Amino acid sequence: MKTIEGGVTAPQGFVANALSCGIKKPTATRLDLALLYSTLPTTSAGTFTTNKVRAACVRVSQSHIRRNDIRAIIANSGNANACTGVEGINVARRECRIVAKELGIRQGEIAVCSTGVIGLPMPMQRIEPRLPELAAGLAPDKGHDVASAIITSDTREKEIAVEITLQGKPVRLGACCKGAGMICPNMATMFCFLTTDAAVARPDLEKLTCDAVETSFNRITIDGDMSTNDTVLVMANGASGVTVRPGTPDWKTFSDAVHHVMLEMALHIVQDGERVTKFVTVEVEGARTFADARKVAEAVAKSSLVKSSWNGNDPNWGRIVHAVGYSRANVREELIDVDIAGLPACRGGLQTDTPSDNLREAVLAQAFTVRIDLNMGDAGYTVYTTDLSPEYVDFNRSEYAYWNQAKRDGLTK
């Protein structure tokens, strides 16, 4: 597997375009509306937020992918089209209908994804007139533009493309994603669009997608908040001439590539978390069950107290153990071991002889691992997380400016 250029349009047969519509602010010039399209029919798969409050775009995309294979994705930043009622669903459908006409495909073959402020109507007066132009400008070298158009509080674009050799032919996979805040399993506030020019039967692609999401996007947390808009979409168009099937020698190579691409995208999200300074891997082992391991890993990774101590370069293993204890997992205090950045901090629920200065120096690093051994079984689980900074709180204190713009647009009082 080698890394290549091109992002989400690196695989053959995929084209894209992105425009600046001023969705959040009319005078803004950054890209905020994107279209990704396969010139060939596809098989597709998707996973979506498990939040009981789901954005209109999620509801429409779920409905479409249940009945059809997706060939195109319309995506925007600046407005989530969430908590917008029936009108929000009508808006999402209208976007699909207009683009479908321009592309000559069915409306149900299009997914629509929105991210941004929750609760405000979409400013369709700035979006709808640009949709024909968006479709007309599709090109194979605009994958990076999609990655740019979907970011919100991200500080950088997140994309990847890889090439593998199957049956003597090159097969490519490309992806882009967004996400920096409201990040918590099961799934995080994020998009990931993954494309491949391999041919994959839909049932096989659906299972592979779910498996890869479980070990990537479902293993990350930044602030413990689950979004209304989370979406992962995968499209396979077969343009390489290679068909992959489970049980064949090529399947493991292809499957490993999908897992690699999704995990890389998930890690990029955590590393670019809103105002974070630390990237922390929480590894739990020795649990009696997989469910127990997951409960412990997520309790530690989401703890505001633990995350705040990491921000302060404080190797506070006591906070880690207290989170283990309230995780509702089956644990015994006298068996818990904790290592911080490779140094023993706790053995059998008690402090070790490791000098506190050594532990403090270890957590000064921008990335380190916390290993928790419950010593009760063989199950394990890993979560990727961050610290919690004062700057995160300041950054998220108010979205008032967005509502002022919505007033000027006549979308709210």
Coordinates of C-alpha atoms in Angstrom, one line a residue:
M1 CA 0.0 0.0 0.0
K2 CA 1.4 3.3 -1.0
T3 CA 0.2 6.9 -0.3
I4 CA -0.7 8.9 -3.4
E5 CA -2.1 12.4 -4.2
G6 CA -5.7 13.2 -5.1
G7 CA -7.7 12.7 -2.0
V8 CA -11.3 11.6 -2.5
T9 CA -11.1 11.8 -6.3
A10 CA -7.9 9.8 -6.6
P11 CA -9.8 6.6 -7.6
Q12 CA -10.8 6.4 -11.2
G13 CA -14.2 7.7 -12.2
F14 CA -14.7 10.1 -9.4
V15 CA -15.1 13.9 -10.0
A16 CA -15.8 16.8 -7.7
N17 CA -16.4 20.5 -7.4
A18 CA -16.8 23.1 -4.7
L19 CA -18.0 26.7 -4.5
S20 CA -18.2 29.6 -2.1
C21 CA -21.8 30.4 -1.4
G22 CA -21.5 32.4 1.8
I23 CA -23.8 30.0 3.6
K24 CA -22.8 31.2 7.1
K25 CA -21.8 34.7 6.2
P26 CA -22.6 36.2 2.8
T27 CA -19.3 38.1 2.5
A28 CA -17.2 35.0 3.3
T29 CA -15.1 33.7 0.4
R30 CA -14.1 30.2 1.7
L31 CA -15.5 27.1 -0.1
D32 CA -18.6 25.9 1.7
L33 CA -20.6 23.9 -0.9
A34 CA -19.3 20.7 -2.5
L35 CA -20.4 17.9 -4.9
L36 CA -18.7 14.5 -5.2
Y37 CA -19.9 12.3 -8.1
S38 CA -19.1 8.9 -9.6
T39 CA -19.3 8.9 -13.4
L40 CA -20.0 5.2 -13.2
P41 CA -22.7 3.3 -11.3
T42 CA -21.7 2.3 -7.7
T43 CA -22.4 0.1 -4.8
S44 CA -22.5 2.1 -1.6
A45 CA -22.7 1.9 2.2
G46 CA -23.2 4.3 5.0
T47 CA -23.4 4.8 8.7
F48 CA -25.0 7.7 10.5
T49 CA -25.4 9.3 13.9
T50 CA -27.2 7.3 16.6
N51 CA -28.4 10.5 18.2
K52 CA -32.2 10.4 18.6
V53 CA -32.3 14.0 17.2
R54 CA -31.2 13.6 13.5
A55 CA -30.6 16.4 11.0
A56 CA -32.8 16.6 7.9
C57 CA -29.9 15.7 5.7
V58 CA -29.3 12.5 7.7
R59 CA -32.9 11.5 7.4
V60 CA -33.0 12.1 3.6
S61 CA -29.6 10.3 3.1
Q62 CA -30.7 7.3 5.2
S63 CA -33.9 7.1 3.2
H64 CA -32.0 7.3 -0.1
I65 CA -29.3 4.7 0.7
R66 CA -31.9 2.2 2.0
R67 CA -33.4 2.1 -1.5
N68 CA -30.6 3.0 -3.8
D69 CA -26.8 3.0 -4.3
I70 CA -25.4 6.5 -3.9
R71 CA -23.5 8.0 -6.8
A72 CA -23.3 11.6 -5.6
I73 CA -22.9 13.5 -2.4
I74 CA -23.9 17.2 -1.9
A75 CA -22.2 18.6 1.2
N76 CA -22.1 22.0 2.8
S77 CA -20.6 23.7 5.9
G78 CA -22.0 26.7 7.7
N79 CA -25.4 25.3 8.5
A80 CA -26.3 21.9 9.9
N81 CA -30.0 21.8 8.6
A82 CA -30.8 20.2 11.9
C83 CA -33.9 20.8 14.0
T84 CA -35.4 22.5 11.0
G85 CA -38.6 20.3 10.8
V86 CA -40.4 19.4 7.6
E87 CA -39.0 22.4 5.7
G88 CA -35.5 21.2 6.4
I89 CA -36.3 17.9 4.8
N90 CA -37.9 19.6 1.9
V91 CA -34.8 21.7 1.4
A92 CA -32.5 18.7 1.4
R93 CA -34.8 16.9 -1.1
R94 CA -34.8 20.0 -3.3
E95 CA -31.0 20.1 -3.4
C96 CA -31.0 16.4 -4.4
R97 CA -33.7 17.0 -7.1
I98 CA -31.9 19.9 -8.7
V99 CA -28.5 18.2 -8.8
A100 CA -30.0 14.9 -10.0
K101 CA -31.5 16.7 -13.0
E102 CA -28.2 18.3 -13.8
L103 CA -26.3 15.0 -13.6
G104 CA -29.0 12.9 -15.3
I105 CA -29.4 10.5 -12.4
R106 CA -32.2 9.7 -10.0
Q107 CA -32.8 11.9 -7.0
G108 CA -32.5 8.8 -4.7
E109 CA -28.9 8.2 -5.9
I110 CA -27.8 11.4 -4.1
A111 CA -26.9 11.8 -0.5
V112 CA -26.9 15.2 1.2
C113 CA -24.7 16.2 4.1
S114 CA -24.7 19.5 6.1
T115 CA -22.6 20.7 9.0
G116 CA -22.6 23.9 11.0
V117 CA -25.0 25.7 13.3
I118 CA -28.0 23.7 14.6
G119 CA -31.5 25.1 14.6
L120 CA -31.4 27.6 11.7
P121 CA -33.1 27.2 8.3
M122 CA -30.8 26.8 5.3
P123 CA -30.1 30.1 3.4
M124 CA -31.4 28.5 0.1
Q125 CA -31.4 32.0 -1.5
R126 CA -27.6 31.7 -1.7
I127 CA -27.4 27.9 -2.3
E128 CA -30.0 27.0 -4.8
P129 CA -28.9 29.3 -7.7
R130 CA -25.4 27.9 -7.5
L131 CA -26.3 24.2 -7.7
P132 CA -26.3 24.0 -11.6
E133 CA -22.9 25.7 -11.6
L134 CA -21.7 23.2 -9.0
A135 CA -22.6 20.3 -11.2
A136 CA -21.2 21.8 -14.4
G137 CA -17.8 22.3 -12.9
L138 CA -17.1 18.7 -11.9
A139 CA -13.5 17.6 -12.5
P140 CA -11.2 14.8 -11.3
D141 CA -8.6 17.2 -9.8
K142 CA -10.9 18.8 -7.2
G143 CA -10.8 16.3 -4.4
H144 CA -9.0 18.7 -2.2
D145 CA -11.7 21.3 -2.7
V146 CA -14.3 18.9 -1.2
A147 CA -12.1 18.5 1.9
S148 CA -11.9 22.3 2.1
A149 CA -15.6 23.0 1.7
I150 CA -16.8 20.7 4.5
I151 CA -14.6 21.9 7.4
T152 CA -16.1 24.1 10.1
S153 CA -14.0 24.6 13.3
D154 CA -11.3 22.3 11.8
T155 CA -7.9 24.1 11.4
R156 CA -6.9 22.1 8.3
E157 CA -8.2 19.8 5.6
K158 CA -8.2 16.1 6.3
E159 CA -7.7 13.8 3.3
I160 CA -5.9 10.7 2.2
A161 CA -5.5 8.4 -0.8
V162 CA -3.7 5.1 -1.2
E163 CA -3.0 2.6 -3.9
I164 CA -2.8 -1.2 -3.7
T165 CA -2.2 -3.8 -6.3
L166 CA -4.8 -6.5 -6.8
Q167 CA -4.8 -9.1 -9.6
G168 CA -1.9 -7.2 -11.1
K169 CA -3.9 -4.0 -11.4
P170 CA -3.7 -0.8 -9.4
V171 CA -6.7 -0.2 -7.1
R172 CA -7.2 3.1 -5.4
L173 CA -9.0 4.3 -2.3
G174 CA -9.5 8.0 -1.4
A175 CA -11.2 9.8 1.5
C176 CA -11.8 13.1 3.1
C177 CA -13.3 13.9 6.4
K178 CA -14.2 16.8 8.8
G179 CA -14.5 17.0 12.5
A180 CA -13.0 18.9 15.4
G181 CA -15.8 19.4 18.0
M182 CA -18.9 17.5 19.2
I183 CA -16.8 14.3 18.8
C184 CA -18.0 11.2 20.7
P185 CA -19.0 7.6 19.8
N186 CA -21.2 6.3 18.5
M187 CA -20.2 8.3 15.8
A188 CA -18.8 11.8 16.2
T189 CA -19.8 15.1 14.6
M190 CA -18.1 14.3 11.4
F191 CA -18.3 13.4 7.8
C192 CA -16.2 10.9 6.0
F193 CA -16.5 10.2 2.3
L194 CA -14.6 7.2 1.1
T195 CA -14.3 6.2 -2.6
T196 CA -12.7 3.3 -4.3
D197 CA -12.4 2.1 -7.9
A198 CA -12.7 -1.5 -6.9
A199 CA -16.0 -3.4 -7.5
V200 CA -17.5 -4.7 -4.2
A201 CA -20.9 -6.3 -3.7
R202 CA -23.2 -4.1 -1.6
P203 CA -23.6 -6.6 1.3
D204 CA -19.9 -7.1 1.5
L205 CA -19.3 -3.3 1.4
E206 CA -21.9 -2.7 4.1
K207 CA -20.3 -5.2 6.5
L208 CA -16.8 -3.9 5.8
T209 CA -17.9 -0.3 6.3
C210 CA -19.5 -1.1 9.7
D211 CA -16.5 -3.1 10.8
A212 CA -14.1 -0.3 9.8
V213 CA -16.2 2.4 11.5
E214 CA -16.3 0.4 14.7
T215 CA -12.5 0.4 14.9
S216 CA -12.0 4.0 13.8
F217 CA -14.7 6.7 14.2
N218 CA -16.4 4.8 17.0
R219 CA -13.1 4.9 19.0
I220 CA -12.6 8.6 19.2
T221 CA -13.8 11.3 21.6
I222 CA -12.9 14.9 22.1
D223 CA -15.6 16.5 24.2
G224 CA -18.1 13.7 24.8
D225 CA -20.9 15.3 22.7
M226 CA -22.6 13.3 19.9
S227 CA -23.8 15.3 16.9
T228 CA -27.0 15.3 15.0
N229 CA -25.3 15.1 11.6
D230 CA -22.6 12.3 11.7
T231 CA -22.3 10.5 8.3
V232 CA -19.9 8.1 6.8
L233 CA -20.5 7.2 3.1
V234 CA -18.6 4.8 1.0
M235 CA -18.9 4.4 -2.8
A236 CA -17.3 1.7 -5.0
N237 CA -17.5 2.1 -8.8
G238 CA -15.4 -0.8 -10.2
A239 CA -13.5 1.5 -12.6
S240 CA -10.2 -0.4 -11.9
G241 CA -11.6 -3.6 -13.4
V242 CA -10.9 -5.4 -10.2
T243 CA -13.7 -7.2 -8.2
V244 CA -13.0 -8.1 -4.6
R245 CA -14.9 -10.7 -2.6
P246 CA -14.6 -12.1 0.9
G247 CA -12.7 -15.4 1.1
T248 CA -10.3 -14.5 -1.8
P249 CA -6.6 -13.6 -1.4
D250 CA -7.3 -10.0 -2.3
W251 CA -10.0 -9.4 0.2
K252 CA -7.7 -9.0 3.2
T253 CA -5.5 -6.6 1.3
F254 CA -8.5 -4.5 0.4
S255 CA -10.1 -4.7 3.8
D256 CA -6.9 -3.7 5.5
A257 CA -6.7 -0.6 3.2
V258 CA -10.3 0.4 4.1
H259 CA -9.5 0.1 7.8
H260 CA -6.3 2.0 7.4
V261 CA -7.9 4.9 5.6
M262 CA -10.7 5.2 8.1
L263 CA -8.4 5.0 11.1
E264 CA -6.1 7.6 9.6
M265 CA -9.1 9.9 9.1
A266 CA -10.3 9.3 12.6
L267 CA -6.9 10.1 14.1
H268 CA -6.7 13.3 12.1
I269 CA -10.0 14.4 13.7
V270 CA -8.7 13.9 17.2
Q271 CA -5.4 15.5 16.5
D272 CA -7.2 18.6 15.2
G273 CA -9.7 18.8 18.0
E274 CA -11.0 22.2 19.0
R275 CA -8.2 24.0 20.9
V276 CA -6.6 20.7 22.1
T277 CA -3.0 20.4 23.1
K278 CA -2.7 16.6 23.8
F279 CA -3.4 13.5 21.8
V280 CA -3.9 10.6 24.2
T281 CA -4.4 6.9 23.5
V282 CA -6.3 5.1 26.2
E283 CA -5.6 1.4 26.1
V284 CA -7.6 -1.0 28.4
E285 CA -6.6 -4.6 28.7
G286 CA -7.3 -7.4 31.1
A287 CA -11.1 -6.9 31.2
R288 CA -13.5 -9.7 31.8
T289 CA -15.6 -8.8 28.7
F290 CA -15.3 -6.6 25.7
A291 CA -18.2 -4.5 27.0
D292 CA -16.3 -3.9 30.3
A293 CA -13.1 -2.9 28.4
R294 CA -15.1 -0.4 26.4
K295 CA -16.9 1.1 29.4
V296 CA -13.6 1.7 31.1
A297 CA -11.8 3.2 28.1
E298 CA -14.7 5.5 27.3
A299 CA -15.2 6.6 30.9
V300 CA -11.5 7.6 31.2
A301 CA -11.4 9.2 27.7
K302 CA -14.5 11.3 28.3
S303 CA -13.8 12.4 31.9
S304 CA -13.6 16.2 32.2
L305 CA -11.4 15.9 35.3
V306 CA -9.0 13.5 33.6
K307 CA -8.8 15.6 30.4
S308 CA -8.3 18.8 32.4
S309 CA -5.4 17.3 34.3
W310 CA -3.8 16.3 31.0
N311 CA -4.1 19.9 29.8
G312 CA -2.3 21.0 33.0
N313 CA 0.5 18.5 32.5
D314 CA -0.7 16.8 35.6
P315 CA -0.1 13.0 35.7
N316 CA -3.1 12.5 38.0
W317 CA -3.6 8.7 38.0
G318 CA -6.1 9.0 40.9
R319 CA -8.6 10.7 38.5
I320 CA -8.0 7.9 36.0
V321 CA -8.7 5.2 38.6
H322 CA -11.8 7.0 39.8
A323 CA -13.2 7.1 36.3
V324 CA -12.5 3.3 36.0
G325 CA -14.5 2.9 39.2
Y326 CA -17.7 4.7 38.0
S327 CA -17.6 3.2 34.5
R328 CA -20.1 0.5 35.5
A329 CA -17.6 -2.2 34.4
N330 CA -16.9 -5.2 36.5
V331 CA -13.6 -4.1 38.2
R332 CA -11.7 -4.7 41.5
E333 CA -9.9 -1.7 42.9
E334 CA -7.0 -3.9 44.2
L335 CA -6.3 -5.3 40.8
I336 CA -6.1 -2.1 38.7
D337 CA -2.7 -1.1 37.2
V338 CA -2.1 2.2 35.3
D339 CA 0.8 3.2 33.2
I340 CA 1.1 6.8 32.0
A341 CA 3.4 7.4 29.0
G342 CA 5.1 4.0 29.6
L343 CA 5.8 4.7 33.3
P344 CA 4.1 2.7 36.1
A345 CA 1.8 5.1 38.0
C346 CA -0.5 2.7 39.8
R347 CA -0.2 -1.0 40.8
G348 CA -3.0 -2.8 42.5
G349 CA -4.9 0.4 43.0
L350 CA -2.0 2.0 44.9
Q351 CA 0.8 4.5 43.9
T352 CA 4.1 3.2 42.7
D353 CA 7.6 4.3 43.4
T354 CA 7.9 6.2 40.1
P355 CA 9.0 9.7 41.0
S356 CA 6.2 12.2 40.4
D357 CA 8.6 14.5 38.5
N358 CA 9.3 11.7 36.0
L359 CA 5.5 11.2 35.4
R360 CA 5.0 15.0 35.0
E361 CA 7.8 15.2 32.5
A362 CA 6.3 12.3 30.5
V363 CA 2.9 14.0 30.2
L364 CA 4.5 17.2 28.9
A365 CA 4.6 15.4 25.5
Q366 CA 1.9 16.3 22.9
A367 CA 1.1 12.6 22.5
F368 CA 1.2 9.8 25.0
T369 CA -0.6 6.5 26.0
V370 CA -2.5 5.7 29.1
R371 CA -2.6 1.9 29.7
I372 CA -5.0 0.4 32.1
D373 CA -4.8 -3.3 33.1
L374 CA -7.8 -4.5 35.0
N375 CA -6.2 -8.0 35.5
M376 CA -9.6 -9.8 35.3
G377 CA -9.6 -11.3 31.9
D378 CA -8.4 -11.1 28.3
A379 CA -10.6 -8.4 26.7
G380 CA -9.3 -5.1 25.6
Y381 CA -10.4 -1.8 24.0
T382 CA -8.7 1.4 22.7
V383 CA -10.1 4.9 22.5
Y384 CA -8.3 8.0 21.1
T385 CA -9.0 11.2 22.9
T386 CA -7.6 14.6 23.9
D387 CA -7.2 17.0 26.7
L388 CA -9.7 19.7 27.6
S389 CA -8.5 23.3 27.6
P390 CA -9.7 26.6 28.8
E391 CA -9.5 27.8 25.2
Y392 CA -12.0 25.0 24.2
V393 CA -14.6 26.5 26.6
D394 CA -13.9 30.0 25.3
F395 CA -14.2 28.9 21.7
N396 CA -17.6 27.3 22.4
R397 CA -19.2 29.9 24.6
S398 CA -21.4 31.5 22.0
E399 CA -22.8 31.2 18.4
Y400 CA -24.7 34.5 18.7
A401 CA -23.0 36.0 15.7
Y402 CA -24.5 33.3 13.5
W403 CA -28.0 34.0 14.8
N404 CA -27.6 37.7 14.0
Q405 CA -26.8 36.8 10.4
A406 CA -29.8 34.6 10.3
K407 CA -31.9 37.5 11.4
R408 CA -30.6 39.6 8.5
D409 CA -31.5 36.7 6.2
G410 CA -35.0 36.7 7.5
L411 CA -34.6 33.1 8.8
T412 CA -35.2 33.7 12.5
K413 CA -36.5 36.5 14.8

